Amino acid sequence: MSKKVVDKRSNHIRNVCHGFFLGIGTAIAEPSTILPLIIHHFSSSSVLVGVFVSLLRGGAILVQMVAAFYAQSFPLVLPFMKRVFLVRFLSWFSIGFAILTLGNSSKTLTLLFIGMGLFFFSFSAGFGAIYFRELLGKMFSHTYRGYSMAYRQFFTGLGSILSGAAAGWVLNHFEAPKSYGYLFMISALFMGIGFYIFSRVKEPIKKNISHKESSFKEFLKNSSKIFKTDKHLQIQIFSYLFSYSYMIALPFIILQAKKYINLSGTDIGLFISIQMIGAMISNFLWGKLSSIGKNRIIVNISTFILISIILLAWMSTNSLYSYYVIFFFFGMATDGLRLSFGNLILILAPEDKRPVYVALQSNIVSIGLFFSIPGGFIVEYLGYSWLYGVTLGFLFISFILSFKLKDIK
């Protein structure tokens, strides 16, 4: 593959711009802050909060293997990525429209439309995740990819900070639930700008492709063989899956804060901004480590940070400043995990089987996106001490496994 095609600066810039506008768009439904409050406005059930937080990202689990089945034989995936962008834009915009038009008049119906919008937004991301990683694998070398993704995550954080500030202003100046509707509809427009910019990347033609199996059943059988025989892939996937244990507790930390502290719209917006500041600052470190082949070290540090902030959340109930610290370091840790595991799977995967490896990791790890559902049951029936204890146990398993990950030699 020609150097004129790989590591093009124009592709890097479009990748970063896409992250910036996507950050503006999705920050208003952060599963750690605003989304739990939106769902809590329409229902007092902690279990339902967990279900809707899972819907935001969990729908992707259903389709990633199907996407990989077809994508492994595609020389180009960008045309399919554009269709994903359209579905995600319409899904996000429709949530805001439903909240504005229905609102409190029919809370059950409003929740139904919110759930449908979140599901289709997430469902389409199942295809998008495979296409996106395939594009990253084709457009950038292993070391340049870490550099580009660190910049992308930095500007995603910047977009989220701006979005958090704007969200705080909207929440303070408009009554709920209209404020929530405005947030979704306006953010969808910014998200659409990012989708258009990324759709203009120059995609290299992939020549080393796998011929599609005669049936999806045969594909699943072959994928299962890959997973069973590749020990490094198993370690990586289980380490990543258990790192998602923070989702057991995450959506309920903001509800704990609301219970003990009189949170204003400004406070909530500030939590988002602080989380993204942590993410932005950390990417200088993550980008440097990834560019020199130290992705495993990023996982080690990020998982340790998650363990530390869950311990802090367990000890903190009525200190606003403790929650500032929690969300700051949470932003650092999640960006570190996202960058490192995203790069590690592309390093580990053979070129012709790249979509399959990405799908196997994404599909299995996506189970972690549903961890907030048992988290809701634990909070509802056992309380916060059990919630944090269970979360810490699984995070510790991830921490131990992270020392066995395979990185660039």
mmCIF file of C-alpha atoms in Angstrom:
data_model
loop_
_atom_site.group_PDB
_atom_site.id
_atom_site.type_symbol
_atom_site.label_atom_id
_atom_site.label_comp_id
_atom_site.label_asym_id
_atom_site.label_seq_id
_atom_site.Cartn_x
_atom_site.Cartn_y
_atom_site.Cartn_z
ATOM 1 C CA MET A 1 0.000 0.000 0.000
ATOM 2 C CA SER A 2 1.521 3.331 -1.086
ATOM 3 C CA LYS A 3 2.736 5.916 1.403
ATOM 4 C CA LYS A 4 0.819 8.455 -0.668
ATOM 5 C CA VAL A 5 -2.348 6.779 0.577
ATOM 6 C CA VAL A 6 -1.380 5.708 4.103
ATOM 7 C CA ASP A 7 -0.941 8.379 6.829
ATOM 8 C CA LYS A 8 -2.363 11.191 4.693
ATOM 9 C CA ARG A 9 -2.581 14.405 6.713
ATOM 10 C CA SER A 10 -5.958 15.273 5.175
ATOM 11 C CA ASN A 11 -7.400 11.998 6.512
ATOM 12 C CA HIS A 12 -5.917 12.754 9.928
ATOM 13 C CA ILE A 13 -7.554 16.207 9.963
ATOM 14 C CA ARG A 14 -10.940 14.790 8.927
ATOM 15 C CA ASN A 15 -10.649 12.084 11.590
ATOM 16 C CA VAL A 16 -9.982 14.729 14.252
ATOM 17 C CA CYS A 17 -12.786 17.042 13.049
ATOM 18 C CA HIS A 18 -15.249 14.148 13.071
ATOM 19 C CA GLY A 19 -14.330 13.441 16.694
ATOM 20 C CA PHE A 20 -14.773 17.121 17.632
ATOM 21 C CA PHE A 21 -18.306 17.418 16.255
ATOM 22 C CA LEU A 22 -19.272 13.946 17.500
ATOM 23 C CA GLY A 23 -18.120 15.020 20.957
ATOM 24 C CA ILE A 24 -20.399 18.053 20.795
ATOM 25 C CA GLY A 25 -23.290 15.849 19.731
ATOM 26 C CA THR A 26 -23.071 12.911 22.099
ATOM 27 C CA ALA A 27 -21.890 14.618 25.299
ATOM 28 C CA ILE A 28 -25.439 15.710 26.111
ATOM 29 C CA ALA A 29 -26.402 12.055 26.637
ATOM 30 C CA GLU A 30 -23.346 11.014 28.643
ATOM 31 C CA PRO A 31 -24.263 7.803 30.532
ATOM 32 C CA SER A 32 -22.521 9.150 33.648
ATOM 33 C CA THR A 33 -24.417 12.439 33.880
ATOM 34 C CA ILE A 34 -27.305 13.788 31.805
ATOM 35 C CA LEU A 35 -28.874 10.608 30.408
ATOM 36 C CA PRO A 36 -29.641 9.118 33.853
ATOM 37 C CA LEU A 37 -31.242 12.438 34.843
ATOM 38 C CA ILE A 38 -33.352 12.523 31.656
ATOM 39 C CA ILE A 39 -34.659 9.001 32.230
ATOM 40 C CA HIS A 40 -35.158 9.727 35.929
ATOM 41 C CA HIS A 41 -37.377 12.671 34.957
ATOM 42 C CA PHE A 42 -39.819 10.301 33.272
ATOM 43 C CA SER A 43 -39.407 7.333 35.664
ATOM 44 C CA SER A 44 -38.139 6.883 39.226
ATOM 45 C CA SER A 45 -36.964 3.305 38.553
ATOM 46 C CA SER A 46 -33.184 2.752 38.885
ATOM 47 C CA VAL A 47 -33.550 -0.449 36.852
ATOM 48 C CA LEU A 48 -35.051 1.528 33.964
ATOM 49 C CA VAL A 49 -32.154 3.994 34.134
ATOM 50 C CA GLY A 50 -29.776 1.054 33.724
ATOM 51 C CA VAL A 51 -31.753 -0.284 30.756
ATOM 52 C CA PHE A 52 -31.739 3.029 28.882
ATOM 53 C CA VAL A 53 -28.033 3.640 29.542
ATOM 54 C CA SER A 54 -27.410 0.201 28.014
ATOM 55 C CA LEU A 55 -29.569 1.047 24.999
ATOM 56 C CA LEU A 56 -27.346 4.028 24.184
ATOM 57 C CA ARG A 57 -24.469 1.747 23.238
ATOM 58 C CA GLY A 58 -25.670 -1.807 23.683
ATOM 59 C CA GLY A 59 -27.672 -2.145 20.452
ATOM 60 C CA ALA A 60 -24.411 -2.511 18.555
ATOM 61 C CA ILE A 61 -23.878 -5.988 19.974
ATOM 62 C CA LEU A 62 -26.557 -7.456 17.709
ATOM 63 C CA VAL A 63 -25.044 -6.697 14.331
ATOM 64 C CA GLN A 64 -21.267 -6.489 14.457
ATOM 65 C CA MET A 65 -20.654 -10.083 13.407
ATOM 66 C CA VAL A 66 -23.055 -9.618 10.487
ATOM 67 C CA ALA A 67 -21.180 -6.448 9.496
ATOM 68 C CA ALA A 68 -17.838 -8.274 9.655
ATOM 69 C CA PHE A 69 -19.209 -11.191 7.590
ATOM 70 C CA TYR A 70 -19.773 -8.835 4.659
ATOM 71 C CA ALA A 71 -16.996 -6.283 5.332
ATOM 72 C CA GLN A 72 -14.153 -8.826 5.112
ATOM 73 C CA SER A 73 -14.744 -9.057 1.345
ATOM 74 C CA PHE A 74 -15.213 -5.304 0.696
ATOM 75 C CA PRO A 75 -12.344 -3.453 -1.012
ATOM 76 C CA LEU A 76 -14.088 -0.215 0.109
ATOM 77 C CA VAL A 77 -16.340 0.371 3.140
ATOM 78 C CA LEU A 78 -16.860 4.161 3.051
ATOM 79 C CA PRO A 79 -20.097 3.996 0.957
ATOM 80 C CA PHE A 80 -21.644 1.814 3.678
ATOM 81 C CA MET A 81 -20.320 4.105 6.406
ATOM 82 C CA LYS A 82 -22.261 7.012 4.886
ATOM 83 C CA ARG A 83 -25.522 5.101 5.285
ATOM 84 C CA VAL A 84 -24.689 4.497 8.941
ATOM 85 C CA PHE A 85 -24.150 8.244 9.413
ATOM 86 C CA LEU A 86 -27.606 9.018 8.030
ATOM 87 C CA VAL A 87 -29.378 6.559 10.362
ATOM 88 C CA ARG A 88 -27.491 7.841 13.414
ATOM 89 C CA PHE A 89 -28.343 11.473 12.629
ATOM 90 C CA LEU A 90 -32.059 10.761 12.162
ATOM 91 C CA SER A 91 -32.233 8.602 15.303
ATOM 92 C CA TRP A 92 -30.618 11.262 17.498
ATOM 93 C CA PHE A 93 -32.735 14.101 16.098
ATOM 94 C CA SER A 94 -35.945 12.079 16.530
ATOM 95 C CA ILE A 95 -35.304 11.669 20.285
ATOM 96 C CA GLY A 96 -35.318 15.435 20.748
ATOM 97 C CA PHE A 97 -38.394 15.813 18.559
ATOM 98 C CA ALA A 98 -40.269 13.180 20.595
ATOM 99 C CA ILE A 99 -39.368 14.820 23.914
ATOM 100 C CA LEU A 100 -40.502 18.235 22.661
ATOM 101 C CA THR A 101 -43.798 17.068 21.176
ATOM 102 C CA LEU A 102 -44.802 14.519 23.824
ATOM 103 C CA GLY A 103 -42.930 15.535 26.972
ATOM 104 C CA ASN A 104 -44.832 15.087 30.226
ATOM 105 C CA SER A 105 -48.189 14.571 28.497
ATOM 106 C CA SER A 106 -47.434 10.877 28.089
ATOM 107 C CA LYS A 107 -44.290 9.874 29.955
ATOM 108 C CA THR A 108 -44.560 6.203 28.975
ATOM 109 C CA LEU A 109 -44.862 7.051 25.284
ATOM 110 C CA THR A 110 -41.999 9.543 25.541
ATOM 111 C CA LEU A 111 -39.787 6.870 27.114
ATOM 112 C CA LEU A 112 -40.763 4.472 24.334
ATOM 113 C CA PHE A 113 -39.631 6.907 21.631
ATOM 114 C CA ILE A 114 -36.452 7.748 23.531
ATOM 115 C CA GLY A 115 -35.705 4.023 23.788
ATOM 116 C CA MET A 116 -36.351 3.472 20.081
ATOM 117 C CA GLY A 117 -34.101 6.378 19.128
ATOM 118 C CA LEU A 118 -31.296 5.188 21.397
ATOM 119 C CA PHE A 119 -31.612 1.640 20.065
ATOM 120 C CA PHE A 120 -31.385 2.608 16.378
ATOM 121 C CA PHE A 121 -28.562 5.048 17.135
ATOM 122 C CA SER A 122 -26.695 2.227 18.840
ATOM 123 C CA PHE A 123 -27.793 -0.506 16.400
ATOM 124 C CA SER A 124 -26.395 1.396 13.410
ATOM 125 C CA ALA A 125 -23.172 1.926 15.364
ATOM 126 C CA GLY A 126 -22.668 -1.843 15.231
ATOM 127 C CA PHE A 127 -22.057 -1.550 11.504
ATOM 128 C CA GLY A 128 -20.245 1.763 11.924
ATOM 129 C CA ALA A 129 -17.756 0.356 14.434
ATOM 130 C CA ILE A 130 -16.594 -2.323 11.980
ATOM 131 C CA TYR A 131 -16.350 0.094 9.061
ATOM 132 C CA PHE A 132 -14.617 2.742 11.176
ATOM 133 C CA ARG A 133 -11.920 0.395 12.461
ATOM 134 C CA GLU A 134 -11.422 -0.980 8.962
ATOM 135 C CA LEU A 135 -10.914 2.566 7.690
ATOM 136 C CA LEU A 136 -8.436 3.342 10.483
ATOM 137 C CA GLY A 137 -6.528 0.153 9.724
ATOM 138 C CA LYS A 138 -6.297 1.087 6.040
ATOM 139 C CA MET A 139 -5.632 4.820 6.358
ATOM 140 C CA PHE A 140 -2.963 4.832 9.103
ATOM 141 C CA SER A 141 0.091 2.826 10.153
ATOM 142 C CA HIS A 142 0.172 1.376 13.696
ATOM 143 C CA THR A 143 2.237 4.216 15.183
ATOM 144 C CA TYR A 144 0.575 7.084 13.277
ATOM 145 C CA ARG A 145 -2.860 5.710 14.182
ATOM 146 C CA GLY A 146 -2.171 6.184 17.884
ATOM 147 C CA TYR A 147 -1.052 9.746 17.187
ATOM 148 C CA SER A 148 -4.163 10.528 15.132
ATOM 149 C CA MET A 149 -6.548 8.929 17.625
ATOM 150 C CA ALA A 150 -4.983 10.813 20.529
ATOM 151 C CA TYR A 151 -5.607 14.087 18.682
ATOM 152 C CA ARG A 152 -9.114 12.916 17.815
ATOM 153 C CA GLN A 153 -9.876 12.109 21.433
ATOM 154 C CA PHE A 154 -8.387 15.437 22.559
ATOM 155 C CA PHE A 155 -10.690 17.393 20.263
ATOM 156 C CA THR A 156 -13.604 15.094 21.084
ATOM 157 C CA GLY A 157 -13.042 16.159 24.681
ATOM 158 C CA LEU A 158 -12.912 19.817 23.650
ATOM 159 C CA GLY A 159 -16.210 19.441 21.797
ATOM 160 C CA SER A 160 -17.708 17.745 24.836
ATOM 161 C CA ILE A 161 -16.562 20.569 27.123
ATOM 162 C CA LEU A 162 -18.251 23.117 24.886
ATOM 163 C CA SER A 163 -21.311 20.897 24.797
ATOM 164 C CA GLY A 164 -21.271 20.522 28.587
ATOM 165 C CA ALA A 165 -21.152 24.289 29.063
ATOM 166 C CA ALA A 166 -23.999 24.769 26.585
ATOM 167 C CA ALA A 167 -25.983 21.967 28.233
ATOM 168 C CA GLY A 168 -25.641 23.635 31.623
ATOM 169 C CA TRP A 169 -26.963 26.907 30.170
ATOM 170 C CA VAL A 170 -29.924 25.190 28.452
ATOM 171 C CA LEU A 171 -30.821 23.221 31.591
ATOM 172 C CA ASN A 172 -30.814 26.418 33.653
ATOM 173 C CA HIS A 173 -32.839 28.536 31.199
ATOM 174 C CA PHE A 174 -35.468 26.050 29.996
ATOM 175 C CA GLU A 175 -37.715 23.800 32.034
ATOM 176 C CA ALA A 176 -37.479 20.043 31.764
ATOM 177 C CA PRO A 177 -38.322 18.177 29.626
ATOM 178 C CA LYS A 178 -38.212 20.864 26.884
ATOM 179 C CA SER A 179 -34.578 21.527 27.734
ATOM 180 C CA TYR A 180 -33.755 17.871 27.031
ATOM 181 C CA GLY A 181 -35.524 18.020 23.659
ATOM 182 C CA TYR A 182 -33.592 21.132 22.633
ATOM 183 C CA LEU A 183 -30.305 19.474 23.617
ATOM 184 C CA PHE A 184 -30.885 16.431 21.417
ATOM 185 C CA MET A 185 -32.082 18.345 18.356
ATOM 186 C CA ILE A 186 -29.344 20.992 18.381
ATOM 187 C CA SER A 187 -26.602 18.448 19.074
ATOM 188 C CA ALA A 188 -27.845 16.315 16.154
ATOM 189 C CA LEU A 189 -27.055 19.189 13.781
ATOM 190 C CA PHE A 190 -23.470 19.424 15.054
ATOM 191 C CA MET A 191 -23.147 15.652 14.848
ATOM 192 C CA GLY A 192 -24.262 15.824 11.212
ATOM 193 C CA ILE A 193 -21.428 18.254 10.393
ATOM 194 C CA GLY A 194 -18.916 15.723 11.740
ATOM 195 C CA PHE A 195 -20.508 12.918 9.747
ATOM 196 C CA TYR A 196 -20.197 14.928 6.527
ATOM 197 C CA ILE A 197 -16.536 15.807 7.156
ATOM 198 C CA PHE A 198 -15.513 12.199 7.817
ATOM 199 C CA SER A 199 -17.425 10.988 4.770
ATOM 200 C CA ARG A 200 -14.864 12.951 2.685
ATOM 201 C CA VAL A 201 -11.819 10.866 3.736
ATOM 202 C CA LYS A 202 -9.712 9.221 1.028
ATOM 203 C CA GLU A 203 -10.053 5.466 1.498
ATOM 204 C CA PRO A 204 -7.295 3.172 0.188
ATOM 205 C CA ILE A 205 -8.489 0.185 -1.841
ATOM 206 C CA LYS A 206 -7.905 -3.041 0.077
ATOM 207 C CA LYS A 207 -6.470 -5.792 -2.106
ATOM 208 C CA ASN A 208 -5.723 -8.421 0.559
ATOM 209 C CA ILE A 209 -9.322 -9.397 1.276
ATOM 210 C CA SER A 210 -10.973 -12.584 2.535
ATOM 211 C CA HIS A 211 -13.551 -14.246 0.356
ATOM 212 C CA LYS A 212 -16.888 -14.325 2.109
ATOM 213 C CA GLU A 213 -18.011 -17.726 3.370
ATOM 214 C CA SER A 214 -20.951 -19.374 1.657
ATOM 215 C CA SER A 215 -23.177 -18.790 4.678
ATOM 216 C CA PHE A 216 -23.266 -16.718 7.867
ATOM 217 C CA LYS A 217 -23.332 -19.960 9.867
ATOM 218 C CA GLU A 218 -20.019 -21.016 8.323
ATOM 219 C CA PHE A 219 -18.609 -17.553 9.065
ATOM 220 C CA LEU A 220 -19.573 -17.838 12.742
ATOM 221 C CA LYS A 221 -17.972 -21.288 12.878
ATOM 222 C CA ASN A 222 -14.705 -19.964 11.417
ATOM 223 C CA SER A 223 -14.782 -16.923 13.724
ATOM 224 C CA SER A 224 -15.248 -19.229 16.700
ATOM 225 C CA LYS A 225 -12.154 -21.190 15.628
ATOM 226 C CA ILE A 226 -10.131 -17.964 15.486
ATOM 227 C CA PHE A 227 -11.225 -17.021 18.987
ATOM 228 C CA LYS A 228 -10.501 -20.490 20.410
ATOM 229 C CA THR A 229 -7.029 -20.771 18.861
ATOM 230 C CA ASP A 230 -5.722 -17.223 19.392
ATOM 231 C CA LYS A 231 -4.815 -16.988 23.095
ATOM 232 C CA HIS A 232 -3.685 -13.377 22.801
ATOM 233 C CA LEU A 233 -7.086 -12.441 21.399
ATOM 234 C CA GLN A 234 -8.820 -14.189 24.311
ATOM 235 C CA ILE A 235 -6.730 -12.355 26.907
ATOM 236 C CA GLN A 236 -7.305 -9.018 25.213
ATOM 237 C CA ILE A 237 -11.060 -9.458 24.881
ATOM 238 C CA PHE A 238 -11.581 -10.580 28.481
ATOM 239 C CA SER A 239 -9.356 -7.811 29.821
ATOM 240 C CA TYR A 240 -11.367 -5.251 27.835
ATOM 241 C CA LEU A 241 -14.706 -6.816 28.835
ATOM 242 C CA PHE A 242 -13.942 -6.750 32.560
ATOM 243 C CA SER A 243 -12.666 -3.173 32.293
ATOM 244 C CA TYR A 244 -16.260 -2.269 31.360
ATOM 245 C CA SER A 245 -17.269 -3.241 34.893
ATOM 246 C CA TYR A 246 -17.226 0.471 35.688
ATOM 247 C CA MET A 247 -20.601 0.529 33.874
ATOM 248 C CA ILE A 248 -22.096 -1.393 36.813
ATOM 249 C CA ALA A 249 -21.646 1.670 39.008
ATOM 250 C CA LEU A 250 -21.160 4.623 36.660
ATOM 251 C CA PRO A 251 -24.770 5.705 35.896
ATOM 252 C CA PHE A 252 -25.631 5.668 39.612
ATOM 253 C CA ILE A 253 -22.774 7.859 40.823
ATOM 254 C CA ILE A 254 -24.588 10.964 39.533
ATOM 255 C CA LEU A 255 -27.809 9.775 41.230
ATOM 256 C CA GLN A 256 -25.883 9.328 44.483
ATOM 257 C CA ALA A 257 -24.552 12.876 44.126
ATOM 258 C CA LYS A 258 -28.054 14.190 43.461
ATOM 259 C CA LYS A 259 -29.319 12.396 46.569
ATOM 260 C CA TYR A 260 -26.821 14.027 48.925
ATOM 261 C CA ILE A 261 -26.089 17.334 47.134
ATOM 262 C CA ASN A 262 -28.489 19.901 45.679
ATOM 263 C CA LEU A 263 -27.147 19.754 42.102
ATOM 264 C CA SER A 264 -27.930 22.614 39.722
ATOM 265 C CA GLY A 265 -27.892 22.513 35.931
ATOM 266 C CA THR A 266 -24.545 24.298 36.087
ATOM 267 C CA ASP A 267 -23.115 21.580 38.346
ATOM 268 C CA ILE A 268 -24.206 18.868 35.912
ATOM 269 C CA GLY A 269 -22.729 20.733 32.942
ATOM 270 C CA LEU A 270 -19.536 21.213 34.949
ATOM 271 C CA PHE A 271 -19.308 17.472 35.646
ATOM 272 C CA ILE A 272 -19.374 16.858 31.879
ATOM 273 C CA SER A 273 -16.752 19.531 31.235
ATOM 274 C CA ILE A 274 -14.454 18.265 33.998
ATOM 275 C CA GLN A 275 -14.745 14.712 32.684
ATOM 276 C CA MET A 276 -13.771 15.884 29.212
ATOM 277 C CA ILE A 277 -10.920 18.045 30.506
ATOM 278 C CA GLY A 278 -9.507 14.914 32.130
ATOM 279 C CA ALA A 279 -9.883 13.070 28.836
ATOM 280 C CA MET A 280 -8.259 15.886 26.841
ATOM 281 C CA ILE A 281 -5.249 16.302 29.105
ATOM 282 C CA SER A 282 -4.660 12.556 29.307
ATOM 283 C CA ASN A 283 -4.425 12.213 25.529
ATOM 284 C CA PHE A 284 -1.072 13.980 25.494
ATOM 285 C CA LEU A 285 0.209 11.072 27.607
ATOM 286 C CA TRP A 286 -1.807 8.343 25.841
ATOM 287 C CA GLY A 287 -0.764 9.587 22.385
ATOM 288 C CA LYS A 288 2.910 9.612 23.347
ATOM 289 C CA LEU A 289 2.777 6.120 24.845
ATOM 290 C CA SER A 290 0.823 4.676 21.909
ATOM 291 C CA SER A 291 3.167 6.205 19.320
ATOM 292 C CA ILE A 292 6.096 4.323 20.883
ATOM 293 C CA GLY A 293 4.213 1.013 21.139
ATOM 294 C CA LYS A 294 3.209 1.194 24.824
ATOM 295 C CA ASN A 295 -0.504 0.498 24.480
ATOM 296 C CA ARG A 296 -0.398 -2.155 27.205
ATOM 297 C CA ILE A 297 0.965 0.389 29.685
ATOM 298 C CA ILE A 298 -2.002 2.648 28.887
ATOM 299 C CA VAL A 299 -4.400 -0.181 29.795
ATOM 300 C CA ASN A 300 -2.524 -0.842 33.063
ATOM 301 C CA ILE A 301 -2.698 2.800 34.134
ATOM 302 C CA SER A 302 -6.303 3.357 33.007
ATOM 303 C CA THR A 303 -7.647 0.296 34.829
ATOM 304 C CA PHE A 304 -5.817 1.301 38.012
ATOM 305 C CA ILE A 305 -7.415 4.759 37.774
ATOM 306 C CA LEU A 306 -10.885 3.206 37.463
ATOM 307 C CA ILE A 307 -10.296 1.107 40.584
ATOM 308 C CA SER A 308 -9.186 4.224 42.471
ATOM 309 C CA ILE A 309 -12.184 6.387 41.518
ATOM 310 C CA ILE A 310 -14.708 3.643 42.353
ATOM 311 C CA LEU A 311 -13.092 3.458 45.795
ATOM 312 C CA LEU A 312 -13.405 7.245 46.077
ATOM 313 C CA ALA A 313 -17.080 7.123 45.045
ATOM 314 C CA TRP A 314 -17.669 4.475 47.707
ATOM 315 C CA MET A 315 -16.199 6.757 50.382
ATOM 316 C CA SER A 316 -17.769 10.004 49.100
ATOM 317 C CA THR A 317 -21.396 10.971 49.529
ATOM 318 C CA ASN A 318 -21.764 14.684 50.271
ATOM 319 C CA SER A 319 -18.558 16.266 48.920
ATOM 320 C CA LEU A 320 -19.039 18.070 45.606
ATOM 321 C CA TYR A 321 -15.271 18.281 45.101
ATOM 322 C CA SER A 322 -14.914 14.503 45.394
ATOM 323 C CA TYR A 323 -17.265 14.131 42.432
ATOM 324 C CA TYR A 324 -15.169 16.628 40.461
ATOM 325 C CA VAL A 325 -12.148 14.368 41.044
ATOM 326 C CA ILE A 326 -14.140 11.245 40.138
ATOM 327 C CA PHE A 327 -15.359 12.605 36.800
ATOM 328 C CA PHE A 328 -11.950 14.118 35.921
ATOM 329 C CA PHE A 329 -10.108 10.823 36.327
ATOM 330 C CA PHE A 330 -12.973 8.853 34.797
ATOM 331 C CA GLY A 331 -12.464 10.902 31.613
ATOM 332 C CA MET A 332 -8.757 10.055 31.673
ATOM 333 C CA ALA A 333 -9.293 6.332 32.157
ATOM 334 C CA THR A 334 -12.008 5.759 29.555
ATOM 335 C CA ASP A 335 -10.108 7.636 26.849
ATOM 336 C CA GLY A 336 -7.024 5.587 27.668
ATOM 337 C CA LEU A 337 -8.913 2.306 27.355
ATOM 338 C CA ARG A 338 -10.648 3.387 24.143
ATOM 339 C CA LEU A 339 -7.401 4.378 22.430
ATOM 340 C CA SER A 340 -5.258 1.472 23.605
ATOM 341 C CA PHE A 341 -7.697 -1.390 22.979
ATOM 342 C CA GLY A 342 -8.713 0.146 19.651
ATOM 343 C CA ASN A 343 -5.084 0.123 18.567
ATOM 344 C CA LEU A 344 -4.216 -3.246 20.128
ATOM 345 C CA ILE A 345 -6.856 -5.115 18.130
ATOM 346 C CA LEU A 346 -5.583 -3.656 14.854
ATOM 347 C CA ILE A 347 -2.027 -4.612 15.812
ATOM 348 C CA LEU A 348 -3.084 -8.154 16.678
ATOM 349 C CA ALA A 349 -5.330 -8.778 13.638
ATOM 350 C CA PRO A 350 -4.032 -10.107 10.269
ATOM 351 C CA GLU A 351 -4.946 -7.654 7.486
ATOM 352 C CA ASP A 352 -7.350 -9.977 5.675
ATOM 353 C CA LYS A 353 -9.155 -10.897 8.918
ATOM 354 C CA ARG A 354 -9.178 -7.397 10.428
ATOM 355 C CA PRO A 355 -12.988 -6.962 10.345
ATOM 356 C CA VAL A 356 -13.408 -10.374 11.988
ATOM 357 C CA TYR A 357 -10.992 -9.599 14.822
ATOM 358 C CA VAL A 358 -12.565 -6.183 15.363
ATOM 359 C CA ALA A 359 -16.048 -7.720 15.382
ATOM 360 C CA LEU A 360 -15.062 -10.470 17.809
ATOM 361 C CA GLN A 361 -13.631 -7.956 20.243
ATOM 362 C CA SER A 362 -16.449 -5.437 19.823
ATOM 363 C CA ASN A 363 -19.209 -8.033 19.931
ATOM 364 C CA ILE A 364 -18.037 -9.800 23.074
ATOM 365 C CA VAL A 365 -16.923 -6.629 24.853
ATOM 366 C CA SER A 366 -20.282 -5.016 24.050
ATOM 367 C CA ILE A 367 -21.768 -7.271 26.706
ATOM 368 C CA GLY A 368 -20.170 -4.833 29.136
ATOM 369 C CA LEU A 369 -22.462 -2.088 27.878
ATOM 370 C CA PHE A 370 -25.327 -3.937 29.570
ATOM 371 C CA PHE A 371 -23.571 -4.029 32.951
ATOM 372 C CA SER A 372 -25.626 -1.038 34.071
ATOM 373 C CA ILE A 373 -28.735 -3.255 34.107
ATOM 374 C CA PRO A 374 -27.531 -5.545 36.942
ATOM 375 C CA GLY A 375 -26.121 -2.367 38.485
ATOM 376 C CA GLY A 376 -29.647 -0.982 38.625
ATOM 377 C CA PHE A 377 -30.913 -4.124 40.374
ATOM 378 C CA ILE A 378 -28.028 -4.010 42.865
ATOM 379 C CA VAL A 379 -28.757 -0.362 43.766
ATOM 380 C CA GLU A 380 -32.485 -0.986 43.976
ATOM 381 C CA TYR A 381 -32.336 -4.043 46.223
ATOM 382 C CA LEU A 382 -28.885 -4.173 47.895
ATOM 383 C CA GLY A 383 -27.569 -0.602 47.972
ATOM 384 C CA TYR A 384 -24.442 1.303 46.991
ATOM 385 C CA SER A 385 -21.947 -0.680 49.082
ATOM 386 C CA TRP A 386 -22.733 -3.862 47.155
ATOM 387 C CA LEU A 387 -22.674 -1.880 43.893
ATOM 388 C CA TYR A 388 -19.157 -0.604 44.441
ATOM 389 C CA GLY A 389 -17.873 -3.887 45.893
ATOM 390 C CA VAL A 390 -18.994 -5.926 42.870
ATOM 391 C CA THR A 391 -17.597 -3.309 40.470
ATOM 392 C CA LEU A 392 -14.184 -3.351 42.158
ATOM 393 C CA GLY A 393 -14.002 -7.158 42.030
ATOM 394 C CA PHE A 394 -14.428 -7.284 38.254
ATOM 395 C CA LEU A 395 -12.097 -4.322 37.652
ATOM 396 C CA PHE A 396 -9.373 -6.117 39.600
ATOM 397 C CA ILE A 397 -9.679 -9.129 37.266
ATOM 398 C CA SER A 398 -9.246 -6.782 34.288
ATOM 399 C CA PHE A 399 -6.188 -5.220 35.917
ATOM 400 C CA ILE A 400 -4.476 -8.605 36.360
ATOM 401 C CA LEU A 401 -5.226 -9.670 32.759
ATOM 402 C CA SER A 402 -3.940 -6.365 31.336
ATOM 403 C CA PHE A 403 -0.331 -7.320 32.159
ATOM 404 C CA LYS A 404 -0.544 -10.205 29.636
ATOM 405 C CA LEU A 405 -1.617 -8.125 26.612
ATOM 406 C CA LYS A 406 0.368 -8.355 23.367
ATOM 407 C CA ASP A 407 1.682 -5.047 22.019
ATOM 408 C CA ILE A 408 4.013 -3.895 19.205
ATOM 409 C CA LYS A 409 7.287 -5.809 19.419
#
